[in-house]
């Protein structure tokens, strides 16, 4: 069974990521996590894979330093309810990162992306809802970083309409500032876990867009003028978009509009689809395009 045998409704239905800063997201979500300690990795993956296993997804973890298979299984066994059942049932798989990414000591982005797609087709054929993946970037100090960055961009494009959620993890200690920015640009969300504490990372483009909105008269003024695709939005979608433009989280927008966070996410998903935006940076760029051209 191919991933395309499923309906668009299924592909776009929100899934529980298990990650508090990210919340519920649709299939195709590509998340970037920067971590500080091995314990941060264990904690994040217990929540991330725990949510996927409980939702009937196939999970696969491409392991590399500082985590090995034995430690990963032990950490999940302690934190995930019924983990032994999932492990015995073949619902979660652990693969060596070096062998998966560097087969024959060659890094081939198309081979790797194709491998994920093959795993997804196998998971769907076995009756799973979809597939949840995690892989650790362990080559920051090697000449492969540029190629890996290109792979991340290709992977991001390939996730469209596929029943996959992907988490890519990077060590903060091994990352240069430029690496952090490069990684953030090719993911839908960039977050950090530092000694048990969550941080949300903003790309320079997102930060600049928010500053530009601040220099204008606010989100309502921005949305009062036409922008590409604005005529396709309903009144309610424009109201929700105003909250997004102001930088409100789904929970904050829900409180402001007296609706549920799930309803906010539903409207936000429709807005992104109608405007052709992959992430918040794209969305703000579209909304601000008219104002920038007039300056």
Coordinates of C-alpha atoms in Angstrom, one line a residue:
X1 CA 0.0 0.0 0.0
X2 CA 1.5 3.4 -1.0
X3 CA 1.2 6.5 1.2
X4 CA -0.9 8.0 -1.6
X5 CA -3.6 5.4 -1.1
X6 CA -4.7 7.4 1.9
X7 CA -7.0 10.4 1.7
X8 CA -5.9 14.1 2.0
X9 CA -8.0 14.3 5.2
X10 CA -5.9 11.6 6.8
X11 CA -2.7 13.2 5.7
X12 CA -3.6 16.6 7.1
X13 CA -5.2 15.3 10.4
X14 CA -3.3 16.5 13.4
X15 CA -1.0 14.1 15.3
X16 CA 0.3 14.3 18.9
X17 CA 4.0 15.0 18.7
X18 CA 4.5 14.6 22.4
X19 CA 6.7 17.8 22.4
X20 CA 5.2 20.6 24.4
X21 CA 6.6 23.5 22.3
X22 CA 5.4 21.9 19.1
X23 CA 2.0 20.6 20.2
X24 CA -0.3 18.7 17.7
X25 CA 0.9 18.8 14.1
X26 CA -0.1 17.3 10.8
X27 CA 1.8 14.6 8.9
X28 CA 4.8 15.9 7.0
X29 CA 6.0 17.9 10.0
X30 CA 9.8 18.3 10.1
X31 CA 11.2 19.2 13.5
X32 CA 14.7 20.4 14.5
X33 CA 15.8 19.7 18.1
X34 CA 19.0 21.0 19.6
X35 CA 20.0 19.2 22.8
X36 CA 22.6 19.8 25.5
X37 CA 22.8 16.5 27.4
X38 CA 22.2 12.8 26.7
X39 CA 19.4 12.9 29.3
X40 CA 17.7 15.6 27.2
X41 CA 17.7 13.2 24.3
X42 CA 16.2 10.4 26.4
X43 CA 13.5 12.6 27.8
X44 CA 12.5 14.1 24.4
X45 CA 12.4 10.7 22.7
X46 CA 10.3 9.1 25.5
X47 CA 7.7 11.8 24.9
X48 CA 8.0 11.8 21.1
X49 CA 8.0 8.0 20.5
X50 CA 5.6 7.4 23.4
X51 CA 3.0 9.6 21.6
X52 CA 3.6 7.9 18.3
X53 CA 3.4 4.3 19.7
X54 CA 0.2 5.1 21.5
X55 CA -1.3 6.5 18.3
X56 CA -0.6 3.4 16.2
X57 CA 2.4 4.7 14.4
X58 CA 5.5 2.8 13.4
X59 CA 8.6 4.4 15.0
X60 CA 12.2 4.2 13.9
X61 CA 15.3 5.7 15.7
X62 CA 18.6 6.1 13.8
X63 CA 21.0 6.0 16.7
X64 CA 24.5 7.5 17.0
X65 CA 26.7 8.9 19.8
X66 CA 26.0 9.7 22.6
X67 CA 23.2 7.0 22.6
X68 CA 23.5 3.3 21.8
X69 CA 20.7 0.7 21.3
X70 CA 20.8 -0.8 24.8
X71 CA 20.6 2.6 26.5
X72 CA 17.9 3.8 24.2
X73 CA 15.7 0.7 24.9
X74 CA 16.3 1.0 28.6
X75 CA 15.3 4.7 28.7
X76 CA 12.1 4.1 26.7
X77 CA 11.3 1.0 28.8
X78 CA 11.4 3.1 31.9
X79 CA 9.3 6.0 30.5
X80 CA 6.9 4.7 28.0
X81 CA 3.9 2.7 29.2
X82 CA 3.6 -0.8 27.6
X83 CA 6.9 -0.3 25.8
X84 CA 7.7 -4.0 25.9
X85 CA 4.5 -4.8 24.0
X86 CA 5.5 -2.3 21.3
X87 CA 9.0 -3.7 21.1
X88 CA 7.9 -7.3 20.9
X89 CA 5.3 -6.4 18.3
X90 CA 7.9 -4.8 16.0
X91 CA 6.3 -1.3 16.3
X92 CA 9.6 0.4 17.0
X93 CA 12.9 -0.2 15.3
X94 CA 16.5 0.9 16.1
X95 CA 19.0 1.3 13.3
X96 CA 22.7 2.3 13.6
X97 CA 23.1 5.8 12.4
X98 CA 26.4 5.4 10.6
X99 CA 25.2 2.4 8.6
X100 CA 21.9 4.1 7.7
X101 CA 23.4 7.4 6.6
X102 CA 26.9 6.4 5.5
X103 CA 26.5 3.1 3.8
X104 CA 29.8 2.3 2.1
X105 CA 31.2 5.5 3.7
X106 CA 29.2 7.4 1.1
X107 CA 26.5 10.0 2.0
X108 CA 23.8 9.8 -0.7
X109 CA 20.8 12.0 0.1
X110 CA 18.5 10.4 -2.4
X111 CA 19.3 6.9 -1.2
X112 CA 18.6 7.9 2.4
X113 CA 15.3 9.7 1.6
X114 CA 14.3 6.7 -0.5
X115 CA 15.0 4.4 2.4
X116 CA 12.7 6.4 4.6
X117 CA 10.0 6.2 2.0
X118 CA 10.4 2.4 1.7
X119 CA 10.1 2.1 5.4
X120 CA 6.9 4.1 5.3
X121 CA 5.4 1.9 2.6
X122 CA 6.2 -1.2 4.7
X123 CA 4.7 0.4 7.8
X124 CA 1.4 1.3 6.0
X125 CA 1.3 -2.2 4.5
X126 CA 1.5 -3.6 8.0
X127 CA -1.5 -1.5 9.0
X128 CA 0.2 1.3 11.0
X129 CA -1.2 4.8 10.9
X130 CA 2.1 6.2 9.5
X131 CA 5.7 6.5 10.6
X132 CA 7.6 8.6 13.1
X133 CA 11.4 9.0 12.6
X134 CA 14.3 10.4 14.6
X135 CA 17.9 10.7 13.5
X136 CA 20.9 12.4 15.1
X137 CA 23.3 14.6 13.2
X138 CA 26.7 13.5 14.4
X139 CA 29.0 14.9 11.7
X140 CA 29.2 18.6 12.5
X141 CA 33.0 18.5 12.5
X142 CA 33.3 16.6 9.2
X143 CA 33.2 17.7 5.6
X144 CA 29.8 16.1 5.2
X145 CA 27.9 19.0 6.8
X146 CA 27.1 20.8 3.6
X147 CA 25.8 17.6 2.0
X148 CA 23.8 16.8 5.1
X149 CA 22.2 20.3 5.0
X150 CA 21.2 19.6 1.4
X151 CA 19.7 16.2 2.5
X152 CA 17.7 18.0 5.2
X153 CA 16.2 20.3 2.5
X154 CA 15.4 17.4 0.2
X155 CA 13.8 15.5 3.0
X156 CA 11.7 18.5 4.0
X157 CA 10.4 18.7 0.4
X158 CA 9.7 14.9 0.2
X159 CA 7.5 14.9 3.3
X160 CA 4.7 16.8 1.6
X161 CA 1.6 14.6 1.7
X162 CA 3.4 11.7 3.3
X163 CA 2.3 10.1 6.5
X164 CA 5.6 10.8 8.3
X165 CA 6.8 13.0 11.1
X166 CA 10.5 13.5 11.4
X167 CA 12.7 14.7 14.3
X168 CA 16.3 15.7 13.5
X169 CA 18.5 16.2 16.6
X170 CA 21.7 18.2 16.9
X171 CA 24.1 18.6 19.7
X172 CA 24.4 22.2 20.9
X173 CA 27.9 21.6 22.2
X174 CA 29.1 20.5 18.7
X175 CA 27.1 23.1 16.8
X176 CA 28.5 26.4 15.5
X177 CA 26.1 29.4 15.3
X178 CA 26.0 29.1 11.5
X179 CA 25.1 25.4 11.8
X180 CA 22.2 26.3 14.1
X181 CA 20.8 28.8 11.6
X182 CA 21.3 26.5 8.6
X183 CA 19.5 23.7 10.4
X184 CA 16.6 25.9 11.5
X185 CA 16.0 27.1 7.9
X186 CA 15.2 23.6 6.6
X187 CA 12.7 22.6 9.3
X188 CA 9.1 23.6 10.2
X189 CA 10.0 24.0 13.9
X190 CA 13.3 24.5 15.7
X191 CA 13.4 23.9 19.5
X192 CA 16.0 23.2 22.1
X193 CA 16.1 21.2 25.3
X194 CA 18.8 22.4 27.6
X195 CA 19.2 20.5 30.9
X196 CA 15.5 19.7 31.0
X197 CA 14.3 23.1 29.9
X198 CA 12.5 23.9 26.6
X199 CA 13.5 26.8 24.4
X200 CA 11.9 27.9 21.1
X201 CA 14.4 29.0 18.5
X202 CA 13.6 31.7 16.0
X203 CA 15.3 32.1 12.6
X204 CA 16.6 35.5 11.7
X205 CA 13.8 35.8 9.1
X206 CA 11.1 35.1 11.7
X207 CA 12.6 37.6 14.1
X208 CA 12.9 40.3 11.4
X209 CA 9.3 39.7 10.3
X210 CA 8.0 40.2 13.8
X211 CA 10.0 43.4 14.2
X212 CA 8.5 44.6 10.9
X213 CA 5.0 44.0 12.2
X214 CA 5.9 45.9 15.3
X215 CA 7.0 48.9 13.2
X216 CA 3.6 48.9 11.4
X217 CA 0.4 49.5 13.2
X218 CA -0.2 45.9 14.3
X219 CA -1.6 42.8 12.9
X220 CA -5.1 44.1 12.2
X221 CA -3.7 46.9 10.1
X222 CA -1.5 44.5 8.2
X223 CA -4.4 42.2 7.4
X224 CA -6.7 45.1 6.5
X225 CA -4.9 45.4 3.1
X226 CA -4.9 42.7 0.4
X227 CA -2.0 40.3 0.1
X228 CA -1.4 37.3 -2.1
X229 CA -4.2 34.8 -1.4
X230 CA -6.1 37.0 1.0
X231 CA -9.3 36.6 -1.0
X232 CA -9.3 32.8 -0.4
X233 CA -9.5 33.2 3.3
X234 CA -12.7 33.3 5.3
X235 CA -13.5 35.9 7.9
X236 CA -12.7 33.5 10.7
X237 CA -9.4 32.4 9.1
X238 CA -8.4 36.1 8.9
X239 CA -9.2 36.6 12.5
X240 CA -7.0 33.5 13.4
X241 CA -4.3 34.8 11.0
X242 CA -4.2 38.1 12.9
X243 CA -3.4 36.2 16.1
X244 CA -0.6 34.2 14.3
X245 CA 0.8 37.4 12.9
X246 CA 0.9 39.0 16.3
X247 CA 2.9 36.0 17.5
X248 CA 0.3 34.3 19.7
X249 CA 0.6 30.6 20.4
X250 CA -2.3 28.3 19.6
X251 CA -3.3 28.4 23.3
X252 CA -3.0 32.2 23.5
X253 CA -5.0 32.6 20.3
X254 CA -7.7 30.2 21.6
X255 CA -8.0 32.3 24.8
X256 CA -8.2 35.6 22.9
X257 CA -10.9 34.3 20.5
X258 CA -12.7 32.1 23.0
X259 CA -12.3 29.0 21.0
X260 CA -10.4 25.7 21.5
X261 CA -6.7 25.3 20.6
X262 CA -7.7 22.5 18.3
X263 CA -10.0 24.9 16.4
X264 CA -7.1 27.4 16.1
X265 CA -4.9 24.6 14.7
X266 CA -7.7 23.6 12.2
X267 CA -7.9 27.2 10.9
X268 CA -4.2 27.6 10.9
X269 CA -3.8 24.5 8.8
X270 CA -6.3 25.7 6.3
X271 CA -4.6 29.1 6.2
X272 CA -1.2 27.6 5.5
X273 CA -2.7 25.4 2.8
X274 CA -4.6 28.2 1.0
X275 CA -1.6 30.5 1.1
X276 CA 0.9 27.9 0.2
X277 CA 3.0 28.5 3.3
X278 CA 5.2 25.7 4.8
X279 CA 5.9 27.5 8.1
X280 CA 5.4 30.7 10.0
X281 CA 8.3 32.5 8.2
X282 CA 6.6 31.8 4.8
X283 CA 3.3 32.9 6.2
X284 CA 4.6 36.2 7.5
X285 CA 6.5 36.8 4.3
X286 CA 3.3 36.4 2.3
X287 CA 1.3 38.7 4.6
X288 CA 4.0 41.4 4.6
X289 CA 4.7 41.2 0.8
X290 CA 2.3 44.0 0.0
X291 CA 3.7 46.3 2.6
X292 CA 7.3 45.7 1.6
X293 CA 6.6 46.4 -2.1
X294 CA 4.9 49.7 -1.1
X295 CA 7.9 51.0 0.8

